[in-house]
mmCIF file of C-alpha atoms in Angstrom:
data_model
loop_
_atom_site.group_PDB
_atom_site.id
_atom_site.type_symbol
_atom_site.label_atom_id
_atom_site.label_comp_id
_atom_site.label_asym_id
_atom_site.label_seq_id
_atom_site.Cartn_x
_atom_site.Cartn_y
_atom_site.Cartn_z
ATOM 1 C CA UNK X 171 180.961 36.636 117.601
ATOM 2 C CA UNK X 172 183.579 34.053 118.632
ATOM 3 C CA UNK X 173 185.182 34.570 122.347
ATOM 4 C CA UNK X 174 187.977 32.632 121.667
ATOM 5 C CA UNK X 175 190.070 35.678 120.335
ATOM 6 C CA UNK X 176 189.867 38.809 121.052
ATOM 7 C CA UNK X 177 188.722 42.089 118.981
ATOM 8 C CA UNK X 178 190.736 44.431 120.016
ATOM 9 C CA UNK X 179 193.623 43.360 118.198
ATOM 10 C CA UNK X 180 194.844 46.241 115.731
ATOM 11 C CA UNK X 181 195.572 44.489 112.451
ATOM 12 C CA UNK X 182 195.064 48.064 110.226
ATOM 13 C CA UNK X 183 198.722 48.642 111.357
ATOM 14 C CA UNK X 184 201.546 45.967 111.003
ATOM 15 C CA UNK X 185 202.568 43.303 113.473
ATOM 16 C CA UNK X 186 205.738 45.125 114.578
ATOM 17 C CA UNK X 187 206.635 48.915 115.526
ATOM 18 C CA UNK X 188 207.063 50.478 112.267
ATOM 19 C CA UNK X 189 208.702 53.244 114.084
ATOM 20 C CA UNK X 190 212.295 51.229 114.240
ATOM 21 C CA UNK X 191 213.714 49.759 111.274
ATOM 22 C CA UNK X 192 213.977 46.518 112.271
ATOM 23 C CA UNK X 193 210.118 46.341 112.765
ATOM 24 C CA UNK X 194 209.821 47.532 109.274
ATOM 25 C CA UNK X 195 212.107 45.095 107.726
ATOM 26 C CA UNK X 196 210.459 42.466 109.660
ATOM 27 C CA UNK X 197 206.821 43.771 108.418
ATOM 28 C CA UNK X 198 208.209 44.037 104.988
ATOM 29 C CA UNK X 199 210.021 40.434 105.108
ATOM 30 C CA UNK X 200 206.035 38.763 105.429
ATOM 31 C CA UNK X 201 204.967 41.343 102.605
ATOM 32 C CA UNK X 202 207.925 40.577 100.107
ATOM 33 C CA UNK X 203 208.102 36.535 100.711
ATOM 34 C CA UNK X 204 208.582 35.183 97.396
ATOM 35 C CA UNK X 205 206.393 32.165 98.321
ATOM 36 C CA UNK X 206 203.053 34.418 98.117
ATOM 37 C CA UNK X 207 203.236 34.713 94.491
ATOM 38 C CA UNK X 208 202.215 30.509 94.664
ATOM 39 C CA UNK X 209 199.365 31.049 96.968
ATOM 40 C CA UNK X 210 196.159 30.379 95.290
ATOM 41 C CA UNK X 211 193.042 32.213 94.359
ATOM 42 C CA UNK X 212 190.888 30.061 97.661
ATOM 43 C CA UNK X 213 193.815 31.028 99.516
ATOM 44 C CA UNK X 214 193.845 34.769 98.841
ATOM 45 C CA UNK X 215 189.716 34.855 99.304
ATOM 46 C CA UNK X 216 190.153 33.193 102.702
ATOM 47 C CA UNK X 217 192.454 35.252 103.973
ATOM 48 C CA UNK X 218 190.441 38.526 102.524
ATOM 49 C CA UNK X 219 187.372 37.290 103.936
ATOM 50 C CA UNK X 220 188.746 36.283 107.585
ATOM 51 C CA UNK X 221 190.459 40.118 107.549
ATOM 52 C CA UNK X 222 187.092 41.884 106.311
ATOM 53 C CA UNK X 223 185.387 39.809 109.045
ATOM 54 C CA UNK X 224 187.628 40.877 111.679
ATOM 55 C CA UNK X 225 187.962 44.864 110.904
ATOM 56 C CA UNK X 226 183.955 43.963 110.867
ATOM 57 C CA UNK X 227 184.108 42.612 114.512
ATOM 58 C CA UNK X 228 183.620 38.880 113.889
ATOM 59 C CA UNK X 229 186.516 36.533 114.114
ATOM 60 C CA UNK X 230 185.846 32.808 112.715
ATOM 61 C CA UNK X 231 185.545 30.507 115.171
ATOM 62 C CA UNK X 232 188.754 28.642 116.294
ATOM 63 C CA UNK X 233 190.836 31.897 114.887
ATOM 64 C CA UNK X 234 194.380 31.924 116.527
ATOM 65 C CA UNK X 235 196.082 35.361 116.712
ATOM 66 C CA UNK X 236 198.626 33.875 114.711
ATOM 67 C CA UNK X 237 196.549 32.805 112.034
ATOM 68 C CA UNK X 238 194.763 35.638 112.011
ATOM 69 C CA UNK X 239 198.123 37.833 111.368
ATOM 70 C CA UNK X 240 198.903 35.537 108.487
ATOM 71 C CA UNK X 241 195.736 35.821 107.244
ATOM 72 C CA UNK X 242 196.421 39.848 107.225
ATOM 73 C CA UNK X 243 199.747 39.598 105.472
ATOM 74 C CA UNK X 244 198.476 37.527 102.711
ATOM 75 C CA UNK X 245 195.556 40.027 102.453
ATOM 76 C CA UNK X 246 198.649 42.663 102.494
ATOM 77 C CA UNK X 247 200.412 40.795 99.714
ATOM 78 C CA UNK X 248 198.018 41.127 97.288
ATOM 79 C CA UNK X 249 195.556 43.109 97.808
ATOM 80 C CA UNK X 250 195.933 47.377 97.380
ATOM 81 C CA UNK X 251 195.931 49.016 101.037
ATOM 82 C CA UNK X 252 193.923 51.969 99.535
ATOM 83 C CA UNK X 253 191.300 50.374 96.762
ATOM 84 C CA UNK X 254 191.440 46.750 98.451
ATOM 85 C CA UNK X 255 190.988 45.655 94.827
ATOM 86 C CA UNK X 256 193.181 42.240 94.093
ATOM 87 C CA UNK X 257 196.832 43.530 92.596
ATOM 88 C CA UNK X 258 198.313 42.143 89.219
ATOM 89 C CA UNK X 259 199.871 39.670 90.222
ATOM 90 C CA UNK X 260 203.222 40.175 88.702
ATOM 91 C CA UNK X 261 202.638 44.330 90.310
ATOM 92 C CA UNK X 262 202.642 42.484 93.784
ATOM 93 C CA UNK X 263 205.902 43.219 95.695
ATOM 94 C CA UNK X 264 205.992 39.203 96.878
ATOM 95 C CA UNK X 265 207.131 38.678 92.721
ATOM 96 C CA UNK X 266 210.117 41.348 93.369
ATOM 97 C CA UNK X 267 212.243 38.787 93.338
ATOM 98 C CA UNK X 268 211.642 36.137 91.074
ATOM 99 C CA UNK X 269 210.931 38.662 88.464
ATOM 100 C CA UNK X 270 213.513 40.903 89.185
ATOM 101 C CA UNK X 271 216.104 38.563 89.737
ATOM 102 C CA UNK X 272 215.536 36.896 85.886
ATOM 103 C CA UNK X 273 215.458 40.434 84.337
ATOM 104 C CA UNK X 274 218.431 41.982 86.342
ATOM 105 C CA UNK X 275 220.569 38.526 85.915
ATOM 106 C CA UNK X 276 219.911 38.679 81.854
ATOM 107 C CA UNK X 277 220.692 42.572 81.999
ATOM 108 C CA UNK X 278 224.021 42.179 83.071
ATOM 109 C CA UNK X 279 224.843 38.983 80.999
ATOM 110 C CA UNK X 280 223.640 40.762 78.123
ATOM 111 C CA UNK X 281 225.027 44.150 78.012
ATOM 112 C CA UNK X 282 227.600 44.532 75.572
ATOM 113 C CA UNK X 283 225.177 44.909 72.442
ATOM 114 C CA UNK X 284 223.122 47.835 71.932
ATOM 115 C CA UNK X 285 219.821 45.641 70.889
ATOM 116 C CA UNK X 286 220.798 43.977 73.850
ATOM 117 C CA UNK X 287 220.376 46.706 76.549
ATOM 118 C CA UNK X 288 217.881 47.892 74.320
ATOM 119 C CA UNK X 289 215.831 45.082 74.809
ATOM 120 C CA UNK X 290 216.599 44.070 78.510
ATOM 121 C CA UNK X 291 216.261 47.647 79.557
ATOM 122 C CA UNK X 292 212.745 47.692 77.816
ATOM 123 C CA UNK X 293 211.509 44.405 79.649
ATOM 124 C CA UNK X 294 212.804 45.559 82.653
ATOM 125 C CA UNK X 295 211.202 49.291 82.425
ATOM 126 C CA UNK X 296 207.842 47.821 81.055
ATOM 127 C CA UNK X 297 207.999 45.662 84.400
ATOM 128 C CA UNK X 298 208.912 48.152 86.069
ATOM 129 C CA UNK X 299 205.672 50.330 85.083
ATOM 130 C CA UNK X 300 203.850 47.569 86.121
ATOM 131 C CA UNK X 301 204.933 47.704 89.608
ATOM 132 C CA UNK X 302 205.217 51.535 90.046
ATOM 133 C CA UNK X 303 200.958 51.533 88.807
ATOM 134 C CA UNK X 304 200.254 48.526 91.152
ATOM 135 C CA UNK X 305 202.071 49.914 94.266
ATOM 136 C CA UNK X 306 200.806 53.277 93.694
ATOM 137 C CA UNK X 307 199.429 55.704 96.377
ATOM 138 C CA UNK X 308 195.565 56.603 96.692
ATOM 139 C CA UNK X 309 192.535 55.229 95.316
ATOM 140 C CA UNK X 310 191.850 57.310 92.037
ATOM 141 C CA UNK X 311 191.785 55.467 89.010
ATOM 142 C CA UNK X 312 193.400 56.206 85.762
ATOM 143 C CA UNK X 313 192.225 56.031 82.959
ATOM 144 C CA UNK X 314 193.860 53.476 79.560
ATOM 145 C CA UNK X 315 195.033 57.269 78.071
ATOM 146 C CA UNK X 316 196.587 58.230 81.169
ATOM 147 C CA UNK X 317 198.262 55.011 81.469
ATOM 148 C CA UNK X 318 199.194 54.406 78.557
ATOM 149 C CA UNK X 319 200.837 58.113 77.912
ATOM 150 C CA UNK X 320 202.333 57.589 81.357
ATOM 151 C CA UNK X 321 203.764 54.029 80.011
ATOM 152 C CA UNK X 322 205.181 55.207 76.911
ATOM 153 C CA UNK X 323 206.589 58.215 78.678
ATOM 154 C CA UNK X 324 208.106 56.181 81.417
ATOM 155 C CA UNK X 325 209.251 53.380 79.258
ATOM 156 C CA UNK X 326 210.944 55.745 76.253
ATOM 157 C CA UNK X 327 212.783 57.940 78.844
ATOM 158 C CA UNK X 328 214.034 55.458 81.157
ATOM 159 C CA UNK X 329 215.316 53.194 77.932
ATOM 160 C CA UNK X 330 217.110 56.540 76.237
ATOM 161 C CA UNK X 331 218.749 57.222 79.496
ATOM 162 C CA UNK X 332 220.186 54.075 79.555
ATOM 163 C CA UNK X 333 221.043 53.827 75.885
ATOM 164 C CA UNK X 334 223.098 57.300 76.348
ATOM 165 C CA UNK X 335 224.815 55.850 79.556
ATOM 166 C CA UNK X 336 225.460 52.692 77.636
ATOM 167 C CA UNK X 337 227.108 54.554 74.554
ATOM 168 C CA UNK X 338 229.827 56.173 77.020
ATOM 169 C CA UNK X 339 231.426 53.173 78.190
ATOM 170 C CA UNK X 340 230.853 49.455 78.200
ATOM 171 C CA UNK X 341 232.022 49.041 82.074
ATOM 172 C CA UNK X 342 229.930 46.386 83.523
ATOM 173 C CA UNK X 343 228.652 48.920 86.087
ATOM 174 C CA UNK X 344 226.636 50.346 83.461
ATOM 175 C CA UNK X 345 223.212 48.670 83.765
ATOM 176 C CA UNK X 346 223.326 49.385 87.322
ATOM 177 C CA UNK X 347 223.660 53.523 86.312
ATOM 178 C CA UNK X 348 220.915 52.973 83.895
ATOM 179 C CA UNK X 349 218.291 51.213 86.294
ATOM 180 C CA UNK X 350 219.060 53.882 88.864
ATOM 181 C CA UNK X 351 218.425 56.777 86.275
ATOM 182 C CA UNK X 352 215.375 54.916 84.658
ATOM 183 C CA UNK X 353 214.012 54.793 88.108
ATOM 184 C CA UNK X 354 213.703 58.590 88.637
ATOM 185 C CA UNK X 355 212.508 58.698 85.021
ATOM 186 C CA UNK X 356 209.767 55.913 85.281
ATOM 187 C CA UNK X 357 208.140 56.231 88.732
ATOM 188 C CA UNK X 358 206.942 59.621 88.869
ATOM 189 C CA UNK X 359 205.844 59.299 85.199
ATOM 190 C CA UNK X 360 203.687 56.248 86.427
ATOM 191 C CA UNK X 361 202.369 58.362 88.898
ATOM 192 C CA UNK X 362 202.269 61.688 87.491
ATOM 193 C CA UNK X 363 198.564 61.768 88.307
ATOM 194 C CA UNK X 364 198.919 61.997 92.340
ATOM 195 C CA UNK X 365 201.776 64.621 91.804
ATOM 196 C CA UNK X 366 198.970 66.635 89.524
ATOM 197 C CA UNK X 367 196.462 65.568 92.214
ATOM 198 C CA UNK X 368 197.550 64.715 95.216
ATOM 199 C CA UNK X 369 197.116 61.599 97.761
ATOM 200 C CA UNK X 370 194.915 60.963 100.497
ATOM 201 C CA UNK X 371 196.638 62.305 103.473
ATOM 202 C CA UNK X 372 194.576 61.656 107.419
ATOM 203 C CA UNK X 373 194.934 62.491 110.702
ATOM 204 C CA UNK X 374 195.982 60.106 113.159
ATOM 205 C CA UNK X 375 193.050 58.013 113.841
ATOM 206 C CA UNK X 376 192.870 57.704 109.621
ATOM 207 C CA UNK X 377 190.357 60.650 109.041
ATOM 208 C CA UNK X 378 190.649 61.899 105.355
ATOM 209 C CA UNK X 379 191.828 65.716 105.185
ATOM 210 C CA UNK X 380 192.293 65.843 101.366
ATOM 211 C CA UNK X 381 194.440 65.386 98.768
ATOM 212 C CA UNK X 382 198.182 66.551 98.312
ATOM 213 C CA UNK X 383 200.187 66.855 95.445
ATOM 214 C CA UNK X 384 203.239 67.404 98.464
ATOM 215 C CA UNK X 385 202.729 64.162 100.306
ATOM 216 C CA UNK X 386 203.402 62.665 96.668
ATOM 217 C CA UNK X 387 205.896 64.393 96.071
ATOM 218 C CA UNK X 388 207.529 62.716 99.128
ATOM 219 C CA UNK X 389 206.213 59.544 98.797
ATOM 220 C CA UNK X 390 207.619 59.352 95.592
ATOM 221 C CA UNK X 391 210.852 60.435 96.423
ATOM 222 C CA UNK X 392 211.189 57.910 99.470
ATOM 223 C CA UNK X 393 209.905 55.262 97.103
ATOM 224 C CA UNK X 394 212.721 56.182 94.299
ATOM 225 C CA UNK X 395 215.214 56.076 96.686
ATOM 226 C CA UNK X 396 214.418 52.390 98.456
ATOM 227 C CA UNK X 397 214.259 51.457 94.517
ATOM 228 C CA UNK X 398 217.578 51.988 93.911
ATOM 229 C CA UNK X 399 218.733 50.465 96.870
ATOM 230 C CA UNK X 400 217.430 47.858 96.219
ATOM 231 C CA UNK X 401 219.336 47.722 92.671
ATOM 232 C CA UNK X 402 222.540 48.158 94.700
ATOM 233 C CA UNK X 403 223.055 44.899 96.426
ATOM 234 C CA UNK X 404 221.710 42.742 93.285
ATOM 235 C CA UNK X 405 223.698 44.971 90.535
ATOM 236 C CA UNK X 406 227.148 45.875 92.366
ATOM 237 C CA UNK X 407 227.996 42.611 94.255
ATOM 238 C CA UNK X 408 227.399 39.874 91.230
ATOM 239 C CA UNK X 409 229.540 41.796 88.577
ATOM 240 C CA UNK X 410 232.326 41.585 91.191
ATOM 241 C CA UNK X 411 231.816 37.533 91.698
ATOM 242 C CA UNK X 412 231.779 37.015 87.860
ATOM 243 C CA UNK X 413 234.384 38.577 87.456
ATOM 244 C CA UNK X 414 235.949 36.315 89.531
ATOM 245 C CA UNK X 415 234.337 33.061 88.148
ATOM 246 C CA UNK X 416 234.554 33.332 84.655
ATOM 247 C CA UNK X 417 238.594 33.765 85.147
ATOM 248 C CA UNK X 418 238.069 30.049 86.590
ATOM 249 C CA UNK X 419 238.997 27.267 84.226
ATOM 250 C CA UNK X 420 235.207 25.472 85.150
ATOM 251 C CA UNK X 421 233.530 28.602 83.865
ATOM 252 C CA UNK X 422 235.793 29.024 80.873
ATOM 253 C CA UNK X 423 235.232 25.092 79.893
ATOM 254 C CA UNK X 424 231.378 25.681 80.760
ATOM 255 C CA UNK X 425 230.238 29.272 79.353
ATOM 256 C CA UNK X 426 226.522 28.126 79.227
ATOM 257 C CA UNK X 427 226.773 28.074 82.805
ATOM 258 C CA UNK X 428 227.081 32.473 83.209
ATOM 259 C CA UNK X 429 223.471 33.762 83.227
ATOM 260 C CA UNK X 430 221.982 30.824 85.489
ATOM 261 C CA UNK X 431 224.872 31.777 87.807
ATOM 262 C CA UNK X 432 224.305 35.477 87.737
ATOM 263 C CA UNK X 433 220.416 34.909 87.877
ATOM 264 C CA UNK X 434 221.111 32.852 91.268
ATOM 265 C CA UNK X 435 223.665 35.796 92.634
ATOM 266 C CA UNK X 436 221.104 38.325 91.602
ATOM 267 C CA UNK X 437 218.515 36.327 92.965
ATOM 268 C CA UNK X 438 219.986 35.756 96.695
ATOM 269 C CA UNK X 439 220.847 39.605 96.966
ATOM 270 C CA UNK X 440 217.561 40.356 95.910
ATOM 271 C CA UNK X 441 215.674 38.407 98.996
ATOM 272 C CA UNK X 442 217.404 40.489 101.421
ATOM 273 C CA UNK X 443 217.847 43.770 99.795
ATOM 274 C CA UNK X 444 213.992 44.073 98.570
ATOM 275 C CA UNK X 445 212.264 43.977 102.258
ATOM 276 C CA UNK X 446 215.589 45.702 103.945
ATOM 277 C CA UNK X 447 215.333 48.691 101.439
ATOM 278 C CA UNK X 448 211.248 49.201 101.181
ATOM 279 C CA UNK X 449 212.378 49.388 105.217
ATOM 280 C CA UNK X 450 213.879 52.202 104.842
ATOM 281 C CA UNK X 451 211.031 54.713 105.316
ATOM 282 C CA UNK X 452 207.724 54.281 106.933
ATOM 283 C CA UNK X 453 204.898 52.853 104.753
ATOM 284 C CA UNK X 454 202.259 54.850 106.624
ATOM 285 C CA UNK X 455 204.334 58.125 106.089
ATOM 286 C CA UNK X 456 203.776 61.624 107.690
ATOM 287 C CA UNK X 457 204.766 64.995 106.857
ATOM 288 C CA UNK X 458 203.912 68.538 109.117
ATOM 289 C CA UNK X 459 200.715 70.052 108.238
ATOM 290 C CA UNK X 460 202.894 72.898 107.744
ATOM 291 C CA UNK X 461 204.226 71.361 104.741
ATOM 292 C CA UNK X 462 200.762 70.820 102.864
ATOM 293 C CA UNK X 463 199.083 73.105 99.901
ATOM 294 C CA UNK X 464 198.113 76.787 101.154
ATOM 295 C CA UNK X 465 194.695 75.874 100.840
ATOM 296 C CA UNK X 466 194.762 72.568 102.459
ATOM 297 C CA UNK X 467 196.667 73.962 105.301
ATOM 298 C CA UNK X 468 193.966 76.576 106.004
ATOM 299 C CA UNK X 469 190.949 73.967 105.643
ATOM 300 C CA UNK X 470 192.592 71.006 108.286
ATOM 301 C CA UNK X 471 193.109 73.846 110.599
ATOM 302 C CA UNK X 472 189.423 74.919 110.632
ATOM 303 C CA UNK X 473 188.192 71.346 110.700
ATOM 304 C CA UNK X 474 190.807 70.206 112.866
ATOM 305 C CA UNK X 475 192.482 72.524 114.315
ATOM 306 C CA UNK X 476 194.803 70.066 116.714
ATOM 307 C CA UNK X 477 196.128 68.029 113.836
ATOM 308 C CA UNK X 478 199.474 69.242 113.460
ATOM 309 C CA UNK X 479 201.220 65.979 111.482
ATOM 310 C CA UNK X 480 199.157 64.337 108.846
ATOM 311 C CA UNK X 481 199.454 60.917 107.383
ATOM 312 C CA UNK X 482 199.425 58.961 103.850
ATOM 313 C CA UNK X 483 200.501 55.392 102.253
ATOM 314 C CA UNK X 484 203.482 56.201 100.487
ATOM 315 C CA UNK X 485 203.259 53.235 97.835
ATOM 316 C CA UNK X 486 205.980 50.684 96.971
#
C-alpha cells in the first residue's frame, strides 16, 4: 500500500455535499461533461482499475487526491453505479448533449410535416429508450422480451402522443409538449420492471433491506421531472431566437444556414440545463421507512429496528 495518499478518502459518495444544490450541480457538471464521450477504452480501464484498487485499499503509487477524484468521475461516467458493468456508450449521460442537441435542433427545424415529427419524434424516443435502460435503477437484468415489449411500448406511445399534439396546432411550441408527454410515456415503460419489482433500497451505511416497487415509483418520478427540465431551456429559448433570425435579411438570403443554427442554440442550452436539472434531486435518494411495502416495513424493523430513512440510486 502506497503512503503517499491516504485511504480514508470516501470516493463511494461524490466530491461535493450532495445535500445543497450547488454541490449537486457541481457533481453532475464532471458526470455530464461532453468531453467523456472521447475518452478511450485504456482510459476508461485505468480509471476503473485505479477506483477498484482504492475501494480495495491500495492506491497506485504517486496517486494525487486529485487524480484520484478524476479517476472516480470517469469511472462514474461510464460505468453503472449498481452493476459496474461498462454503459452503452450513447446511454451514458456525458453524450446528453451532443446527441440531444442534434435530435432536438432537427425536431424543431423539422416540424411542420407529419412524416417529419413522425420521424424525429421516433429517433428521439428510440434514443430516448436507450438512455432511460442505461440510467436505470438496480442491478436486475432484463431480459430481450422485456426490453423489447418495453421499447415498442415506450416508443409507440410517446410517438402517438406527439402525433395527436401535433395534429391540434402547428405552433412551434409543439415538439416541446410532445417531448414532455413522451417522457412520462417512455420512462416508466423502460422501467416498468423496478415499478413491478422494486429497487434496492439500504440503510445508511449501504446495507441492502430489499426491494421496493415505492422507491421506484419516486425515483421515477424525480427522474421524469429533471427530464423535462431539461427540455425546457433547449426547446423554449431557441424557437424564440429563430424567430428572431430568420426575420433577418442574412437568414432569409442564407436558409441553409437554420438547423446548424438551431443545433448550436440547442446545443449551448443543453450544457447547462442537463447537469443543473439531473441537480435537482439527490442521486442517492431517500424516502421514510414509513413509506415502504407493508411487508418490507415489518421485515427492516425486525432486522433493523433503528433505520427509520432508507436509501436507493434513483437513476438518470
Amino acid at each position: 500500500m502506497s503512503g503517499e495518499l491516504s485511504l480514508n478518502i470516501n470516493i463511494k459518495e461524490p466530491r461535493w455535499d450532495q445535500g445543497t444544490f450547488m454541490g449537486r450541480a457541481q457533481h453532475f457538471f464532471m458526470v455530464t461533461d461532453p468531453r467523456n464521450v472521447l475518452l478511450s477504452s485504456e482510459t476508461l480501464e485505468e480509471a476503473r482499475v485505479i477506483v477498484q484498487d482504492y475501494r480495495a485499499g491500495k492506491a497506485k503509487p504517486g496517486l494525487t487526491e486529485d487524480e484520484l477524484w478524476r479517476a472516480k468521475y470517469i469511472y462514474d461516467s461510464a460505468f453503472h453505479p449498481d452493476t459496474g458493468e461498462k454503459m452503452f456508450v450513447i446511454g451514458r449521460m456525458s453524450a446528453q448533449v451532443p446527441m440531444n442537441m442534434s435530435i432536438t435542433g432537427c425536431m424543431l427545424t423539422f416540424y411542420r410535416t407529419t412524416p417529419a415529427v413522425v420521424f424525429w419524434q421516433w429517433v428521439n424516443q428510440s434514443f430516448n429508450a436507450v438512455v432511460n435502460y442505461t440510467n436505470r435503477s438496480g442491478d436486475a437484468p432484463m431480459t430481450v422480451n422485456q426490453l423489447g415489449a418495453a421499447y415498442v411500448s415506450a416508443t409507440t406511445g410517446a410517438v402517438v402522443t406527439a402525433l395527436g399534439l401535433n395534429s391540434h396546432t402547428d405552433f412551434r411550441f409543439v415538439p416541446f409538449a410532445a417531448v414532455a408527454a413522451a417522457n412520462c410515456i417512455n420512462i416508466p415503460f423502460m422501467r416498468q420492471r423496478e415499478l413491478k419489482y422494486g429497487i434496492p433500497v439500504t440503510d445508511e451505511n449501504d446495507n441492502r433491506l430489499g426491494e421496493s416497487p415505492n422507491a421506484a415509483k419516486q425515483a421515477i418520478m424525480q427522474v421524469v421531472v429533471s427530464r423535462i427540465g431539461m427540455a425546457v431551456p433547449a426547446m423554449a429559448i431557441p424557437p424564440v431566437i429563430m424567430n428572431a433570425l430568420e426575420k433577418r435579411a442574412f437568414m432569409k438570403r442564407f436558409p441553409i444556414l437554420n438547423a446548424p443554427v438551431q443545433v448550436g442554440l440547442v446545443g449551448l442550452c443543453l450544457v447547462f440545463a442537463t447537469p443543473l436539472c439531473c441537480a435537482l434531486f439527490p442521486q442517492k435518494s431517500s424516502m421514510s421507512v414509513s413509506g415502504l411495502e407493508p411487508e418490507l416495513q415489518e421485515r427492516i424493523r425486525q432486522a433493523s429496528p433503528n433505520t427509520t430513512t432508507v436509501y436507493f440510486n434513483k437513476g438518470l
